[in-house]
Coordinates of C-alpha atoms and ligand atoms in Angstrom, one line a residue:
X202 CA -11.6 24.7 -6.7
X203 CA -10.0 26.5 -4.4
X204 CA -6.7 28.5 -6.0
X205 CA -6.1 31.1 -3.7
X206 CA -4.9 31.5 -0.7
X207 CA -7.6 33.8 1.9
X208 CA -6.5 32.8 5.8
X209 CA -8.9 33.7 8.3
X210 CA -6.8 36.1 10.8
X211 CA -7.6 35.7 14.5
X212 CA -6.5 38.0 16.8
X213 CA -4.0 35.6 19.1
X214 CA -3.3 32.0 19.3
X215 CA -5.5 31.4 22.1
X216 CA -8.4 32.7 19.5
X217 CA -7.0 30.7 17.0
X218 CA -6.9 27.4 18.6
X219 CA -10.4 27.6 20.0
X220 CA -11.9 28.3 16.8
X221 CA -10.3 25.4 15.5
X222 CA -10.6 22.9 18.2
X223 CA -14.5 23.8 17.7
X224 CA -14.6 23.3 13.4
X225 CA -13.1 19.6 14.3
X226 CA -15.4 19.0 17.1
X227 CA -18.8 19.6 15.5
X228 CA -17.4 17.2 12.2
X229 CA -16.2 14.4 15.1
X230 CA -19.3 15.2 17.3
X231 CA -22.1 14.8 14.1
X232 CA -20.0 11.6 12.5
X233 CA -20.0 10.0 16.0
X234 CA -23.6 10.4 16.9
X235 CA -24.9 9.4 13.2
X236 CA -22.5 6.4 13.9
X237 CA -20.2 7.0 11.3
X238 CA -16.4 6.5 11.5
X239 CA -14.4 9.6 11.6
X240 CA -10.4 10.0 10.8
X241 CA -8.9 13.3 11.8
X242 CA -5.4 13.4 10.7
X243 CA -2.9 15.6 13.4
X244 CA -0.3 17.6 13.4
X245 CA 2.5 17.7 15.9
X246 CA 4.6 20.7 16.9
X247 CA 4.1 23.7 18.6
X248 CA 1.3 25.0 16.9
X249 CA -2.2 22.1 17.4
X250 CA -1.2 22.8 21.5
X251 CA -3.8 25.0 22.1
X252 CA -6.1 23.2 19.5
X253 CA -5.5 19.7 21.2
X254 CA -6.1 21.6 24.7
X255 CA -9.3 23.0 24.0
X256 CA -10.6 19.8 22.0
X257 CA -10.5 18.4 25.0
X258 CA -12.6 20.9 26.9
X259 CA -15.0 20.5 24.5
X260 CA -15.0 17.0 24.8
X261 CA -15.7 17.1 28.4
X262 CA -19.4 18.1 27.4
X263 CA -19.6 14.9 25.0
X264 CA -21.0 11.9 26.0
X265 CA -21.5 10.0 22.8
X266 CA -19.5 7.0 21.8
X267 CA -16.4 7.7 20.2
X268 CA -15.2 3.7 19.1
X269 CA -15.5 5.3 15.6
X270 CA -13.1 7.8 16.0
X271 CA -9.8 7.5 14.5
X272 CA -6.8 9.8 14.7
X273 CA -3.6 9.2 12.1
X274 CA -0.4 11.5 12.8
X275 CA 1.6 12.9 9.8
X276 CA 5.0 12.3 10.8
X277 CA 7.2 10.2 13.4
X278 CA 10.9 11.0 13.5
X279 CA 12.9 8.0 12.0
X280 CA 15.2 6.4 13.9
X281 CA 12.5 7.1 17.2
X282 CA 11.8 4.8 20.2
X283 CA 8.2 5.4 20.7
X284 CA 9.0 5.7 24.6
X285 CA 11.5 8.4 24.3
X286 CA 10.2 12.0 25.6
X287 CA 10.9 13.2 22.5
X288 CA 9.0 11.5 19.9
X289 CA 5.8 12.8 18.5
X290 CA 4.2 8.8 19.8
X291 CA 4.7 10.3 23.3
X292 CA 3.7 13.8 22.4
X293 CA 0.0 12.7 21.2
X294 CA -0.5 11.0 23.8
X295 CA 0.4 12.8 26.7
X296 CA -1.2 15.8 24.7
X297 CA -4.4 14.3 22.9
X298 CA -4.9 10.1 23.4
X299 CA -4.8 9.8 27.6
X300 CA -6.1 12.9 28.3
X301 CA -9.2 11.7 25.9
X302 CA -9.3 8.3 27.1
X303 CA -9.8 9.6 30.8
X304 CA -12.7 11.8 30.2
X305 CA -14.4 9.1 27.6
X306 CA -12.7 5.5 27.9
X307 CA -14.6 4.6 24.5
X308 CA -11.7 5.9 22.9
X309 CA -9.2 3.7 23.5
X310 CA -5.7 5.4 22.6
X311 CA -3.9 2.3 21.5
X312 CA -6.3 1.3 18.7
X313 CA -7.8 4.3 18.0
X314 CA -4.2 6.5 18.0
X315 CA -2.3 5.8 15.0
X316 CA 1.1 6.9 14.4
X317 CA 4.0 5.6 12.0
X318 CA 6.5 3.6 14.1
X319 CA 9.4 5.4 14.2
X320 CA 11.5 2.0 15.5
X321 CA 10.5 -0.3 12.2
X322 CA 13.3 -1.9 10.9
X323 CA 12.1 -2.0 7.2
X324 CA 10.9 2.0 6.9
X325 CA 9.7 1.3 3.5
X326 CA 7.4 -1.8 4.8
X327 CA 6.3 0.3 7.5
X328 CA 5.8 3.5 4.7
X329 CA 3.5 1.1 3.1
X330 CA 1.5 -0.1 6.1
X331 CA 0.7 3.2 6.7
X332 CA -0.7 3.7 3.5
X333 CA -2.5 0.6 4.0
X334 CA -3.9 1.8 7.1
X335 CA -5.2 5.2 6.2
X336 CA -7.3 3.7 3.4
X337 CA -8.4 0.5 5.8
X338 CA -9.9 3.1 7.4
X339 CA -11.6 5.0 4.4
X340 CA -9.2 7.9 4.3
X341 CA -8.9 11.1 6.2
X342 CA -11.7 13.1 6.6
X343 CA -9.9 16.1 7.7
X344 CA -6.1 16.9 8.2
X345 CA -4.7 19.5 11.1
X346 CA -1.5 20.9 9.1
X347 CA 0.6 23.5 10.7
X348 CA 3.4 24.6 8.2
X349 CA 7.0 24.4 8.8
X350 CA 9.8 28.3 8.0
X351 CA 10.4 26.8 5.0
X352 CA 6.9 25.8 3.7
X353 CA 6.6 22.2 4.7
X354 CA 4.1 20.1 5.5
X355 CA 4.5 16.7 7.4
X356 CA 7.8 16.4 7.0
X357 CA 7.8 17.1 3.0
X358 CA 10.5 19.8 3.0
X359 CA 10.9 21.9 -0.7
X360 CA 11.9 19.8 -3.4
X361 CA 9.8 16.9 -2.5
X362 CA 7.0 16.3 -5.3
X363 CA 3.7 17.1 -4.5
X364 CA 2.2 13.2 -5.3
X365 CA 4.9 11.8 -2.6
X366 CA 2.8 9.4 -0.8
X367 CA 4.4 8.1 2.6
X368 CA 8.1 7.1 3.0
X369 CA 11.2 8.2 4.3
X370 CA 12.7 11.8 4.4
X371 CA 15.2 14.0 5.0
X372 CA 14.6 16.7 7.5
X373 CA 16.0 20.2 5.6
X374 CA 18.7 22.2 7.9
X375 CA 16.2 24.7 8.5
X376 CA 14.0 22.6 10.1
X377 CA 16.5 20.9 12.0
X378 CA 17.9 24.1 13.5
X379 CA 13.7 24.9 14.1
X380 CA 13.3 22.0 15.9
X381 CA 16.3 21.5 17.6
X382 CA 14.1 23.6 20.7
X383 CA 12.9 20.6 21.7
X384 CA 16.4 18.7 22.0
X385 CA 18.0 20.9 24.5
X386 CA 19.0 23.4 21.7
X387 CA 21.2 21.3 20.3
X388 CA 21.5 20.3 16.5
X389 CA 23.1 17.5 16.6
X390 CA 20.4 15.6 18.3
X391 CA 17.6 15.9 16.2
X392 CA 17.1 13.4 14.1
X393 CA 18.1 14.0 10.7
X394 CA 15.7 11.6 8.9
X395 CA 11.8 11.2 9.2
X396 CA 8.9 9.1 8.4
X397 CA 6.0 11.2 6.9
X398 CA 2.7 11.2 5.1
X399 CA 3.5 12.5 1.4
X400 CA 1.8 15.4 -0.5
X401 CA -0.4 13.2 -2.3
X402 CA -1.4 11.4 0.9
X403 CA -2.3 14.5 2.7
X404 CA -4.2 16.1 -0.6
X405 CA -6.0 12.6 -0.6
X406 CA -7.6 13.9 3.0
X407 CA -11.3 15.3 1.9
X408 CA -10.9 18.3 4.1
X409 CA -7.8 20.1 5.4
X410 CA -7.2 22.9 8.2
X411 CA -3.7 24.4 8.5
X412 CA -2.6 26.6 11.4
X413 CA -0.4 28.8 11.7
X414 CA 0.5 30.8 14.6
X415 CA 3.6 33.7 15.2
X416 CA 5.6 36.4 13.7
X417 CA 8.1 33.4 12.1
X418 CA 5.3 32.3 10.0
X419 CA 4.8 36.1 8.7
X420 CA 7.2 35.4 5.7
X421 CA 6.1 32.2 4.3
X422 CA 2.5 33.1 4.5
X423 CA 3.6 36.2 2.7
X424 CA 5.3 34.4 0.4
X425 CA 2.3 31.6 -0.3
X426 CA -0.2 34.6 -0.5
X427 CA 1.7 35.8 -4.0
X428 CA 1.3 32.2 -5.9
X429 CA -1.3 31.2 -7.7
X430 CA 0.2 28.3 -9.4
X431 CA 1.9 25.4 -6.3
X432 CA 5.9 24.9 -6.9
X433 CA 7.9 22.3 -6.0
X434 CA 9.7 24.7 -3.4
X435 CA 6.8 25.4 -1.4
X436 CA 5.2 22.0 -0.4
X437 CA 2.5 24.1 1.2
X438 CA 1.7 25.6 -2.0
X439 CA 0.4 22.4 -3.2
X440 CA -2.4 23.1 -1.1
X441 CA -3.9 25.9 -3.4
X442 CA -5.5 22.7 -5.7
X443 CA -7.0 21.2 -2.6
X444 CA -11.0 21.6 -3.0
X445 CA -11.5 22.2 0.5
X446 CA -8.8 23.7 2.3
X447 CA -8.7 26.0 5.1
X448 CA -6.6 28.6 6.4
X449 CA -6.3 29.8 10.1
X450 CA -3.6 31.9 10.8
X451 CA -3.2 34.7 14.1
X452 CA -2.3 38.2 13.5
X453 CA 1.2 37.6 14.0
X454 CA 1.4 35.1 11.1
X455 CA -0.7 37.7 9.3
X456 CA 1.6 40.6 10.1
X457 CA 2.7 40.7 5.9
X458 CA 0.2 38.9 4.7
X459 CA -2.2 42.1 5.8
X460 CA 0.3 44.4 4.2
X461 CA 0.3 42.9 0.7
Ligands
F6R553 C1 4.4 18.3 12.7 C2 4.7 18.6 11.4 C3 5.3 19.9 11.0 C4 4.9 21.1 11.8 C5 5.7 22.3 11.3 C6 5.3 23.5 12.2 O1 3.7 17.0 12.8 O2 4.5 17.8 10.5 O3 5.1 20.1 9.6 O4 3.5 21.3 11.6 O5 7.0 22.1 11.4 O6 5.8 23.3 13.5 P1 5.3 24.3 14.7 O7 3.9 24.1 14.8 O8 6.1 23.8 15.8 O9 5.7 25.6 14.3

């Protein structure tokens, strides 16, 4: 049991993301040619870029089948027309789905990329299908988490228990003042509601990588690397009872966790 919180520190991002794009190759790479199914949970954001960019590359070398392959997002903003520019349906797959399906059309984005649907009428129903679908398809074998100012994960902002299971919730102000960057800078256009995986539902993943990359992750890493015990404030925190968690942050992000 893992109860501690060691990051591995790379020197940049570019580092960073390589080295990850590479641990979630070899686990899709080996499931795939032994035939077995394979459900990587993703993150959205700025920080799986690099990660999604060089999975990529290093699929360009694969020539297995990859029908088996599976990919489940954490979070979909909530109201969010999956065509609009700015929702994370759009972002995976200009990012991660087409550029996949054009170098190995076994992977076929529309089946095989899952995301909550951020235009259900009913976001409880749709909560619940997700639920549904995640253990249709035997779980998550690993989870890409990057981790929001405030300690979040998915869109679980403090507060929010850590056996939430998937549902509806409320983006905190600093996250909406985080993210408003991708809105043209302005607040008032970021949704203020999401749909996202709970706690429990990411813990239920049998392995899970969390990024994190830049000087404004340097305080909450700080922050997570004095706890021993999770708290309801830090939703990352409830990582620390994972069994298989892993941490890979840049030296940015590292900048206090080095110091303590
Ligand atoms: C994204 C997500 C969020 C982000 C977090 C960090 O799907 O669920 O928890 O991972 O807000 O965002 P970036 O990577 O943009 O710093």
């Amino acid at each position: 049991m893992n109860t501690s919180f060691s990051p591995l520190i790379f020197p940049d991002y570019e580092s960073l993301s390589r080295h990850t794009a590479s641990e979630l190759f070899v686990r899709i790479s080996r499931a795939m040619e032994q035939k077995k199914r394979f459900v990587v949970g993703m993150a959205t954001g700025n920080s799986p870029i690099g990660t999604y960019k060089h999975l990529i590359e290093l699929f360009k070398e694969f020539k297995g089948d990859l029908s088996e392959f599976y990919t489940v997002n954490l979070d979909e903003y909530y109201p969010m027309d999956r065509s609009s520019k700015d929702s994370y349906y759009q972002y995976m797959k200009e990012l991660f789905w087409a550029p996949l399906a054009e170098i190995n059309p076994s992977f076929n984005g529309e089946r095989q990329g899952i995301i909550l649907n951020g235009s259900a009428s009913d976001a409880s129903a749709e909560a619940l299908r997700y639920e549904t679908v995640i253990q249709e398809l035997g779980g998550i074998d690993v989870q890409l988490l990057g981790i929001g100012t405030n300690g979040h994960i998915g869109f679980n902002e403090p507060g929010q228990p850590g056996d939430s299971r998937t549902g509806l919730v409320k983006l905190a102000e600093e996250t909406i003042q985080v993210n408003k960057a991708h809105f043209g800078g302005d607040a008032d256009k970021v949704p203020v509601e999401a749909l996202s995986m709970g706690i429990g539902t990411i813990m239920d993943a049998r392995e899970i990588i969390l990024i994190a990359s830049g000087e404004s992750k340097a305080p909450i890493l700080s922050t997570m690397m004095k706890l021993t015990e999770p708290t309801d404030d830090i939703p990352a925190s409830f990582l620390l009872k994972h069994p298989k968690v892993y941490y890979f942050i840049d030296e940015a992000a590292a900048k206090n966790v080095k110091m303590e």
